[in-house]
mmCIF file of N, CA, C and O and ligand atoms in Angstrom:
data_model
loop_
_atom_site.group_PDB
_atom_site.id
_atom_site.type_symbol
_atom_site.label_atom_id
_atom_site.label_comp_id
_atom_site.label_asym_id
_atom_site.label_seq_id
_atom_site.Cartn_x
_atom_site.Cartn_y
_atom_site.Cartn_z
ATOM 1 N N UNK P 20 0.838 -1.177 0.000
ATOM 2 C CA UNK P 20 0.000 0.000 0.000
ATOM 3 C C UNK P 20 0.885 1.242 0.000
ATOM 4 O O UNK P 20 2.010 1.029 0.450
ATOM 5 N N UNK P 21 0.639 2.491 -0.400
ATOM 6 C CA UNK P 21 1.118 3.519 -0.624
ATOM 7 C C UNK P 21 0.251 4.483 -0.459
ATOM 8 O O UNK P 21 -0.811 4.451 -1.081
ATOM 9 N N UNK P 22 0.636 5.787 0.642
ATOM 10 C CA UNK P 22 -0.187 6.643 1.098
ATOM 11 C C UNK P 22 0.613 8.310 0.365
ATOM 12 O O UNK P 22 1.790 8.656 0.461
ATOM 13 N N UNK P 23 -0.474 9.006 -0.290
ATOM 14 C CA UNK P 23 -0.496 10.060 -0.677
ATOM 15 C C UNK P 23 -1.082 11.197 0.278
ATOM 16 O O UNK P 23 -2.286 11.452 0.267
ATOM 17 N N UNK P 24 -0.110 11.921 1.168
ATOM 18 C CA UNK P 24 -0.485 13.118 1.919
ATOM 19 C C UNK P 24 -0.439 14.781 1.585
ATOM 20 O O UNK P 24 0.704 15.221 1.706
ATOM 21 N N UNK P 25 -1.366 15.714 1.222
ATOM 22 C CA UNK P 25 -0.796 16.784 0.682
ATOM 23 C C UNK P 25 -1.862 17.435 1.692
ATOM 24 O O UNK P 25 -3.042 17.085 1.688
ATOM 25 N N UNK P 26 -1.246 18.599 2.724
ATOM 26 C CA UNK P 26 -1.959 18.377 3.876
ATOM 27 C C UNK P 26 -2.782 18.424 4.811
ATOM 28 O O UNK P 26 -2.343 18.299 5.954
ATOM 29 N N UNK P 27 -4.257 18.623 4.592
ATOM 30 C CA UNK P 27 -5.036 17.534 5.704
ATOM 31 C C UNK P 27 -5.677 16.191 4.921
ATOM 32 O O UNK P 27 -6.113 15.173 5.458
ATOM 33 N N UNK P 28 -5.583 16.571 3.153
ATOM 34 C CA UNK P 28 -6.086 15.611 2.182
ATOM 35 C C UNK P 28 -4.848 14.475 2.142
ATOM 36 O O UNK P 28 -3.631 14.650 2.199
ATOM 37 N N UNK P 29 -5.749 13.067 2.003
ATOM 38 C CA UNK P 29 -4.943 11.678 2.317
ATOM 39 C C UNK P 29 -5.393 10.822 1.226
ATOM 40 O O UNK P 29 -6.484 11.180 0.782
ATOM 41 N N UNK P 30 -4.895 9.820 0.672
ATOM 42 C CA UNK P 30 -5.305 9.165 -0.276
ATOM 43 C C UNK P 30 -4.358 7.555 0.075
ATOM 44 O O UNK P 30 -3.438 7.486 0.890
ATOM 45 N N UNK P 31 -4.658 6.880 -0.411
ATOM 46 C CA UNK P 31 -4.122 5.606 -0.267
ATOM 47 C C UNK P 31 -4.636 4.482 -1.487
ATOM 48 O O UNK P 31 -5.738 4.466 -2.036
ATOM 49 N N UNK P 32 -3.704 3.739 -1.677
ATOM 50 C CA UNK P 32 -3.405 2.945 -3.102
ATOM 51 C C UNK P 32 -3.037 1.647 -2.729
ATOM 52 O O UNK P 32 -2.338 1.350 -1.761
ATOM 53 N N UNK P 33 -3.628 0.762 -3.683
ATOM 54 C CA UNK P 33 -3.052 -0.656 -3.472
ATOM 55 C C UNK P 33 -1.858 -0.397 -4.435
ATOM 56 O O UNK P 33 -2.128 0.037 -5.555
ATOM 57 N N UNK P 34 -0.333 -0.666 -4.038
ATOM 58 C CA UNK P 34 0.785 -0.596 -4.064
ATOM 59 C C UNK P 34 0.982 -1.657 -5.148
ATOM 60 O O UNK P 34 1.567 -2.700 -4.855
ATOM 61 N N UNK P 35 0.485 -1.426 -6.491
ATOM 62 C CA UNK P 35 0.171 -2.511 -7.496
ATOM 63 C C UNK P 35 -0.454 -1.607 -8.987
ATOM 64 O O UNK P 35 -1.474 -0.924 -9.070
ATOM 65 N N UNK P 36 0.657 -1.936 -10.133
ATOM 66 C CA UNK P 36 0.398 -0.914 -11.273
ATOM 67 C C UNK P 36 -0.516 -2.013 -12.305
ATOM 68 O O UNK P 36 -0.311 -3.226 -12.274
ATOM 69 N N UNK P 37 -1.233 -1.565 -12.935
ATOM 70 C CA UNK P 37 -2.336 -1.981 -13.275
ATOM 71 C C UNK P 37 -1.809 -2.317 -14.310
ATOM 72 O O UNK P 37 -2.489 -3.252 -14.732
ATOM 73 N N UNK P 38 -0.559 -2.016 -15.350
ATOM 74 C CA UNK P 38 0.050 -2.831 -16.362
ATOM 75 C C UNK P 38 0.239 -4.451 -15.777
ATOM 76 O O UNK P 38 -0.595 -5.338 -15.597
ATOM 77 N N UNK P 39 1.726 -4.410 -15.571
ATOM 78 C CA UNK P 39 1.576 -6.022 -15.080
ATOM 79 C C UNK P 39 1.830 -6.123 -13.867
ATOM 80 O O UNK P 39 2.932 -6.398 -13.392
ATOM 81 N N UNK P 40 0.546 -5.846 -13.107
ATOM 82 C CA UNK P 40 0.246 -6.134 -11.392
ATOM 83 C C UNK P 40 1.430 -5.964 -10.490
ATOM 84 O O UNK P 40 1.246 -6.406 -9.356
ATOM 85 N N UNK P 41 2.792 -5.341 -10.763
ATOM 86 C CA UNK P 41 4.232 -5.253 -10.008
ATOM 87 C C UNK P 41 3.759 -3.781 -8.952
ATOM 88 O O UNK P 41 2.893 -2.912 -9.055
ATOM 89 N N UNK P 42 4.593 -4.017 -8.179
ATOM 90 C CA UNK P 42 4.864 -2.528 -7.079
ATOM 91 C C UNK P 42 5.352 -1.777 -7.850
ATOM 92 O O UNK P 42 6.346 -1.937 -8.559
ATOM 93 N N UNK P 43 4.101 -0.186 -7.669
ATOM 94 C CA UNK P 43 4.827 0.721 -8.366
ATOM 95 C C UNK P 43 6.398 1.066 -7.831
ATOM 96 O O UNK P 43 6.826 2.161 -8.196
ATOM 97 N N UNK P 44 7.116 0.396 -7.165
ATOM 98 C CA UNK P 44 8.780 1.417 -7.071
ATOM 99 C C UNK P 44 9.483 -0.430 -7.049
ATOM 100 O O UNK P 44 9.097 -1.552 -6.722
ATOM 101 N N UNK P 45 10.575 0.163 -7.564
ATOM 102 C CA UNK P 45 10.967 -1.435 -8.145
ATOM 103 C C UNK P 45 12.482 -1.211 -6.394
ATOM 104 O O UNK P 45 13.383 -2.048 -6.447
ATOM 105 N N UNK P 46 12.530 -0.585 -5.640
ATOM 106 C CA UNK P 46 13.308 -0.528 -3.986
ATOM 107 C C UNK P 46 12.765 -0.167 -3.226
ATOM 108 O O UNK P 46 12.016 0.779 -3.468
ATOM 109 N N UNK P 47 12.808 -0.512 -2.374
ATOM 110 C CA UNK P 47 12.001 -0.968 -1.337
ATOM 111 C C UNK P 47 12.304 0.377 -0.408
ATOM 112 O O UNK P 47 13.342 0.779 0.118
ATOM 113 N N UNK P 48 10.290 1.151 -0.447
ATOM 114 C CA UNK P 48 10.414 2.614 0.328
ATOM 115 C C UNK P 48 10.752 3.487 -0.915
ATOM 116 O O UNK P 48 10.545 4.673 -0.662
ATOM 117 N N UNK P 49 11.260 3.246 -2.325
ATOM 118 C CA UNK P 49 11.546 4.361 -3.138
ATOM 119 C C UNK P 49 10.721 4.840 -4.046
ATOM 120 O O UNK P 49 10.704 4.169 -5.078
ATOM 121 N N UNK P 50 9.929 5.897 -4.030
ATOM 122 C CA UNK P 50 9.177 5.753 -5.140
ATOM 123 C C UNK P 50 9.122 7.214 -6.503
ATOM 124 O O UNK P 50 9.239 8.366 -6.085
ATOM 125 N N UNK P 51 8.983 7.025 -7.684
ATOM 126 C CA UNK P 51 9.333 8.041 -8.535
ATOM 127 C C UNK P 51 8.006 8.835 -8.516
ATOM 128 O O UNK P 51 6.888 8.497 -8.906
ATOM 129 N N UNK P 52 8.552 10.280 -7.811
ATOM 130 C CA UNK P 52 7.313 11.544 -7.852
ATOM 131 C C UNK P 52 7.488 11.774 -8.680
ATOM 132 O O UNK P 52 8.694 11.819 -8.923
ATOM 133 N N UNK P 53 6.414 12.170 -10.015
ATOM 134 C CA UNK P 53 7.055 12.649 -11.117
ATOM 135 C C UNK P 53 6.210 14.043 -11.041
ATOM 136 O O UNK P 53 4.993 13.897 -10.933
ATOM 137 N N UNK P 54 6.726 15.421 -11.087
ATOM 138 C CA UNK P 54 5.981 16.770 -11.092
ATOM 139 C C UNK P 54 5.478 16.670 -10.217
ATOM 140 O O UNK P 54 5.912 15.841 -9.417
ATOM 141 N N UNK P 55 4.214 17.500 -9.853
ATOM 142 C CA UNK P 55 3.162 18.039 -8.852
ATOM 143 C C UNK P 55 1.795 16.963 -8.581
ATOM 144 O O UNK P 55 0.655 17.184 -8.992
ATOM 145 N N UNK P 56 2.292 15.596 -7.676
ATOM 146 C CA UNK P 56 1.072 15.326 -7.287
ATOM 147 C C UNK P 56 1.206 13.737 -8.622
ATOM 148 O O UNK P 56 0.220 13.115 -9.019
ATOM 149 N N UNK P 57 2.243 13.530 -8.919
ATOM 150 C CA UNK P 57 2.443 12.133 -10.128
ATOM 151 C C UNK P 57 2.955 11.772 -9.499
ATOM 152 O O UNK P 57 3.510 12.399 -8.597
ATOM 153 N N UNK P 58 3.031 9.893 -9.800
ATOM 154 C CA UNK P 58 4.001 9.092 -9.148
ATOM 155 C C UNK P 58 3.976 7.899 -10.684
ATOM 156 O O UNK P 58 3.032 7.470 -11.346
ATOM 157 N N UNK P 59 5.477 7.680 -10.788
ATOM 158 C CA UNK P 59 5.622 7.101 -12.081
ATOM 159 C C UNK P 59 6.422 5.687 -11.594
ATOM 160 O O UNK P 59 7.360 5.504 -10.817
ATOM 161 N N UNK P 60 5.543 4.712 -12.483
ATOM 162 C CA UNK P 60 5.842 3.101 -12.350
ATOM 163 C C UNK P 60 7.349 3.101 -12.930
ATOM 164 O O UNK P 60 7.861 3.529 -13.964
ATOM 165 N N UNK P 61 7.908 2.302 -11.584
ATOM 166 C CA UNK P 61 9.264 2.211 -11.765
ATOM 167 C C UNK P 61 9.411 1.218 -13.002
ATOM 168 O O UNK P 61 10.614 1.227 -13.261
ATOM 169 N N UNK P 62 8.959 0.629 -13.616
ATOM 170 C CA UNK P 62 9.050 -0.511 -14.449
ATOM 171 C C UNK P 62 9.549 0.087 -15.541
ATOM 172 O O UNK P 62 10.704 0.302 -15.909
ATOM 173 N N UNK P 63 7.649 0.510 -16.366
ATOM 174 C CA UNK P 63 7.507 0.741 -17.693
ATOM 175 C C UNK P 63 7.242 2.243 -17.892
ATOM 176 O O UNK P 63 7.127 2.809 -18.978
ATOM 177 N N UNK P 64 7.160 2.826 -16.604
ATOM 178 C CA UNK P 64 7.344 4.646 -17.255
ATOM 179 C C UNK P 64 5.394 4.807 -16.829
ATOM 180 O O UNK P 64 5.152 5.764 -17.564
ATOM 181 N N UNK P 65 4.640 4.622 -16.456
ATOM 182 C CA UNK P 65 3.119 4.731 -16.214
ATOM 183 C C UNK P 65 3.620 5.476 -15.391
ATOM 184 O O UNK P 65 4.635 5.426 -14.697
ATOM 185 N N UNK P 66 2.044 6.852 -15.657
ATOM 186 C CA UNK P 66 2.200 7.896 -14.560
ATOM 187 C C UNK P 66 0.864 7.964 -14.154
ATOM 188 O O UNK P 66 -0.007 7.766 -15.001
ATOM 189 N N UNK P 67 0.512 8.251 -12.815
ATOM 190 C CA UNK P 67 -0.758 7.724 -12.222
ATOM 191 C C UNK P 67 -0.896 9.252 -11.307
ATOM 192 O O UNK P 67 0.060 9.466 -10.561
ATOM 193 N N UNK P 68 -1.808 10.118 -11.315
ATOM 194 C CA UNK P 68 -2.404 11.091 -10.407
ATOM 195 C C UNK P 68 -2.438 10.297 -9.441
ATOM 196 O O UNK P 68 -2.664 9.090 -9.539
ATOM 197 N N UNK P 69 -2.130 11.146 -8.022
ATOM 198 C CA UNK P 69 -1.880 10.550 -6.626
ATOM 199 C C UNK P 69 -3.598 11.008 -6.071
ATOM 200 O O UNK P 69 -4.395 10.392 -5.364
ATOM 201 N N UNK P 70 -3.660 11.912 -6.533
ATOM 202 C CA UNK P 70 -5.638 12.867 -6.276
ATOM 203 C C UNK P 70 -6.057 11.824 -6.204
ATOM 204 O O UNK P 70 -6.374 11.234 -5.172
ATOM 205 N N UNK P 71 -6.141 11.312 -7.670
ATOM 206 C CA UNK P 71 -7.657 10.082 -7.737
ATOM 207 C C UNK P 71 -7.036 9.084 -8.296
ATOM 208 O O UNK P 71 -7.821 8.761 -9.188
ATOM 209 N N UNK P 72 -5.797 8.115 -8.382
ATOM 210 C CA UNK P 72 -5.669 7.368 -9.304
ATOM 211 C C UNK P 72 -5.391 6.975 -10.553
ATOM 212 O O UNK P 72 -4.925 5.899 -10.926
ATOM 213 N N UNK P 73 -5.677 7.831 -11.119
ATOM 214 C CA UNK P 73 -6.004 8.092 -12.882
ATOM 215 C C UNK P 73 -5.010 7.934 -12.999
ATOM 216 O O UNK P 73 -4.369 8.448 -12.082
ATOM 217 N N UNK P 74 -3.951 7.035 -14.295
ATOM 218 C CA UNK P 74 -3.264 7.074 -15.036
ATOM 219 C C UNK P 74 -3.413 7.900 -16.155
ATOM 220 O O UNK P 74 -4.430 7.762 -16.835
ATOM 221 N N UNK P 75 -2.549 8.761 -16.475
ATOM 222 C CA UNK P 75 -2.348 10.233 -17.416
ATOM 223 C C UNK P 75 -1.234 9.966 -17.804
ATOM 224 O O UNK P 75 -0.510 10.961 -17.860
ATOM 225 N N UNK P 76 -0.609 8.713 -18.205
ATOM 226 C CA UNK P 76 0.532 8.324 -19.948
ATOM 227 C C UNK P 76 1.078 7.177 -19.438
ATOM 228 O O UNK P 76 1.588 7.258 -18.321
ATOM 229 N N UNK P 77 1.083 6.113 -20.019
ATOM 230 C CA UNK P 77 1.767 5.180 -20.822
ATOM 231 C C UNK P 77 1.184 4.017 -20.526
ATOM 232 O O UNK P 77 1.773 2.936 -20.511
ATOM 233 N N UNK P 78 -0.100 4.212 -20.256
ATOM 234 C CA UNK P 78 -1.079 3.006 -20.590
ATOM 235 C C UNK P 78 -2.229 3.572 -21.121
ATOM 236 O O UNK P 78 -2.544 4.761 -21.075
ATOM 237 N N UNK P 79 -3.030 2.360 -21.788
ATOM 238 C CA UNK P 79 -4.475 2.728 -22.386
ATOM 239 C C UNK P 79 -5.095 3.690 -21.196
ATOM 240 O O UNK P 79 -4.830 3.652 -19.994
ATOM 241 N N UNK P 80 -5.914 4.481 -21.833
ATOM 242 C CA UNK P 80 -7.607 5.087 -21.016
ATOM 243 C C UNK P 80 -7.967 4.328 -20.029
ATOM 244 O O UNK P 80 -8.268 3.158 -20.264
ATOM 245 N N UNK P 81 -8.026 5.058 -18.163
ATOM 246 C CA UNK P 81 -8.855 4.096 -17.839
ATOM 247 C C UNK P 81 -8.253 3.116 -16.974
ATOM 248 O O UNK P 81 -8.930 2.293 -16.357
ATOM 249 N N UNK P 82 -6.469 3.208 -16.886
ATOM 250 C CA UNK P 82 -6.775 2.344 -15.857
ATOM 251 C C UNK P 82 -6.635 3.552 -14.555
ATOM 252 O O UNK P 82 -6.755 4.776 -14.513
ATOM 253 N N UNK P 83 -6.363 2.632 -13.702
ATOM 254 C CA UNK P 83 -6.066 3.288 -11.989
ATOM 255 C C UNK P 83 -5.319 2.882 -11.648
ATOM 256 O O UNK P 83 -4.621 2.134 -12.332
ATOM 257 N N UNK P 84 -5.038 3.208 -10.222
ATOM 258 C CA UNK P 84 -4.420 2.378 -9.132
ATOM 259 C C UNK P 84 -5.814 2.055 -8.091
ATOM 260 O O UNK P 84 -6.532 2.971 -7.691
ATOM 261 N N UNK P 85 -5.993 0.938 -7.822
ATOM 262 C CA UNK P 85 -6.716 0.405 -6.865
ATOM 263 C C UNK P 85 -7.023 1.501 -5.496
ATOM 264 O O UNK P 85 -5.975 1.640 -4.865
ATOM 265 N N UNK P 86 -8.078 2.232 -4.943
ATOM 266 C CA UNK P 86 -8.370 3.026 -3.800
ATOM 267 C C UNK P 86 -8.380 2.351 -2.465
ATOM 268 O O UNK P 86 -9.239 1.475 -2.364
ATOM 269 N N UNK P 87 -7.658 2.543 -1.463
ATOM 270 C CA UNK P 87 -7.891 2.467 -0.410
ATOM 271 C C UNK P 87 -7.975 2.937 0.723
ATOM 272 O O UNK P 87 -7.046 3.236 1.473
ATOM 273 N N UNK P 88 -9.539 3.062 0.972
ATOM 274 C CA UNK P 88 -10.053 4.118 2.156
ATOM 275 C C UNK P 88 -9.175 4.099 3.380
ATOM 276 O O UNK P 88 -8.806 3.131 4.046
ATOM 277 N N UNK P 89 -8.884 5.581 3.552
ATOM 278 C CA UNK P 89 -8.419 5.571 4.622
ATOM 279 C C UNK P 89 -8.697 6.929 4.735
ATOM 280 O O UNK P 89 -9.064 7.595 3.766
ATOM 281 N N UNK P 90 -8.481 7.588 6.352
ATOM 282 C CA UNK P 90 -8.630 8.749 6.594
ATOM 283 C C UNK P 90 -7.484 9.538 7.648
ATOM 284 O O UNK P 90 -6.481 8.914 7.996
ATOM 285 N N UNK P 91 -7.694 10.795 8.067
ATOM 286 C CA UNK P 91 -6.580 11.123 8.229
ATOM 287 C C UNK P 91 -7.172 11.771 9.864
ATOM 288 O O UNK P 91 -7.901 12.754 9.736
ATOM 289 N N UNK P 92 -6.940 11.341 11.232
ATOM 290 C CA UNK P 92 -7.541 11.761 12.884
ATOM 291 C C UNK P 92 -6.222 12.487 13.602
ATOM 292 O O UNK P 92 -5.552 11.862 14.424
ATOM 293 N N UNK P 93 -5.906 13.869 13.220
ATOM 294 C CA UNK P 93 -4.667 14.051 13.665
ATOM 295 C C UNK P 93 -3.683 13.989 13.276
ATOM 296 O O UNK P 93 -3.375 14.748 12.358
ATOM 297 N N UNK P 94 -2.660 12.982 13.839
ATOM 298 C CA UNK P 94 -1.612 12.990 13.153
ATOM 299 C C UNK P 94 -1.599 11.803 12.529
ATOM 300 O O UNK P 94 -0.725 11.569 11.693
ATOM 301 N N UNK P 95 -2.903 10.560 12.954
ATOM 302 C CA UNK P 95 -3.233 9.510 12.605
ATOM 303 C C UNK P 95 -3.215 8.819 11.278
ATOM 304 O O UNK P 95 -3.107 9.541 10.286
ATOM 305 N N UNK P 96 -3.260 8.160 11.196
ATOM 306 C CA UNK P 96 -4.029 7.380 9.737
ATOM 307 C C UNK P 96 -4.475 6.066 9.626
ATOM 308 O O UNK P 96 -3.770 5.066 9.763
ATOM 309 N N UNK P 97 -6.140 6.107 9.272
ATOM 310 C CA UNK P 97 -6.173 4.349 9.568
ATOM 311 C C UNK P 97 -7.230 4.325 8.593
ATOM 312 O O UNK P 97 -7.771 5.274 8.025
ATOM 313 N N UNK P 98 -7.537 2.508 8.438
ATOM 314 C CA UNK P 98 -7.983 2.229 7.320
ATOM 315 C C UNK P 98 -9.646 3.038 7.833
ATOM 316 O O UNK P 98 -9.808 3.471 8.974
ATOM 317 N N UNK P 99 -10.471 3.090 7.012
ATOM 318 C CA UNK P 99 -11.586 3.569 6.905
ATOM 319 C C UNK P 99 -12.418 2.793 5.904
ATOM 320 O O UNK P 99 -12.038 2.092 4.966
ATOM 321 N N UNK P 100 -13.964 3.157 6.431
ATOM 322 C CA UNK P 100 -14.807 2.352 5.601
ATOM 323 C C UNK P 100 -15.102 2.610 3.907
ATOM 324 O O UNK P 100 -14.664 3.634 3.383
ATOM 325 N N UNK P 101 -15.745 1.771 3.242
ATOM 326 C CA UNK P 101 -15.497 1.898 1.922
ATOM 327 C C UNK P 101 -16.697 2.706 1.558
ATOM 328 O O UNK P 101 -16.873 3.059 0.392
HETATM 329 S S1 FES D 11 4.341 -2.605 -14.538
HETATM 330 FE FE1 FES D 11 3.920 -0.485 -14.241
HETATM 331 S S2 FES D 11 4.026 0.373 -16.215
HETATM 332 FE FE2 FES D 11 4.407 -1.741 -16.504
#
């Protein structure tokens, strides 16, 4: 899983690129920010909005990264309902 904080807004991702199902960061804890709010698959170059998911280049229309609710109590963070 992989958590996106920009700050009091939180987002969270199943840690899994929708090309061929691998962890988006190919070291462990490293992952490629690409610009303002992108995070790019260490693999094959896929760049995925951290906001909502959306992949915006180097796969078809449409895919994502998998959502996972979570919310943000403080300095907290825990899973939350769907
Ligand atoms: S596995 Fe992520 S772009 Fe191919």
């Amino acid at each position: 899983m992989l958590l996106y904080r920009r700050g009091t807004e939180i987002r969270g991702y199943v840690n899994n690129c929708p090309h061929f199902g691998l962890p988006l960061n190919a070291r462990a804890n490293e992952f490629l920010l690409y610009g303002e709010g992108l995070i790019m698959c260490a693999h094959h170059s896929a760049v995925f909005r951290l906001v909502d998911g959306q992949c915006v280049a180097g796969l078809t229309s449409g895919e994502r990264l998998e959502p996972v609710p979570v919310r943000l109590v403080g300095t907290e963070i825990f899973l939350a309902d769907a």
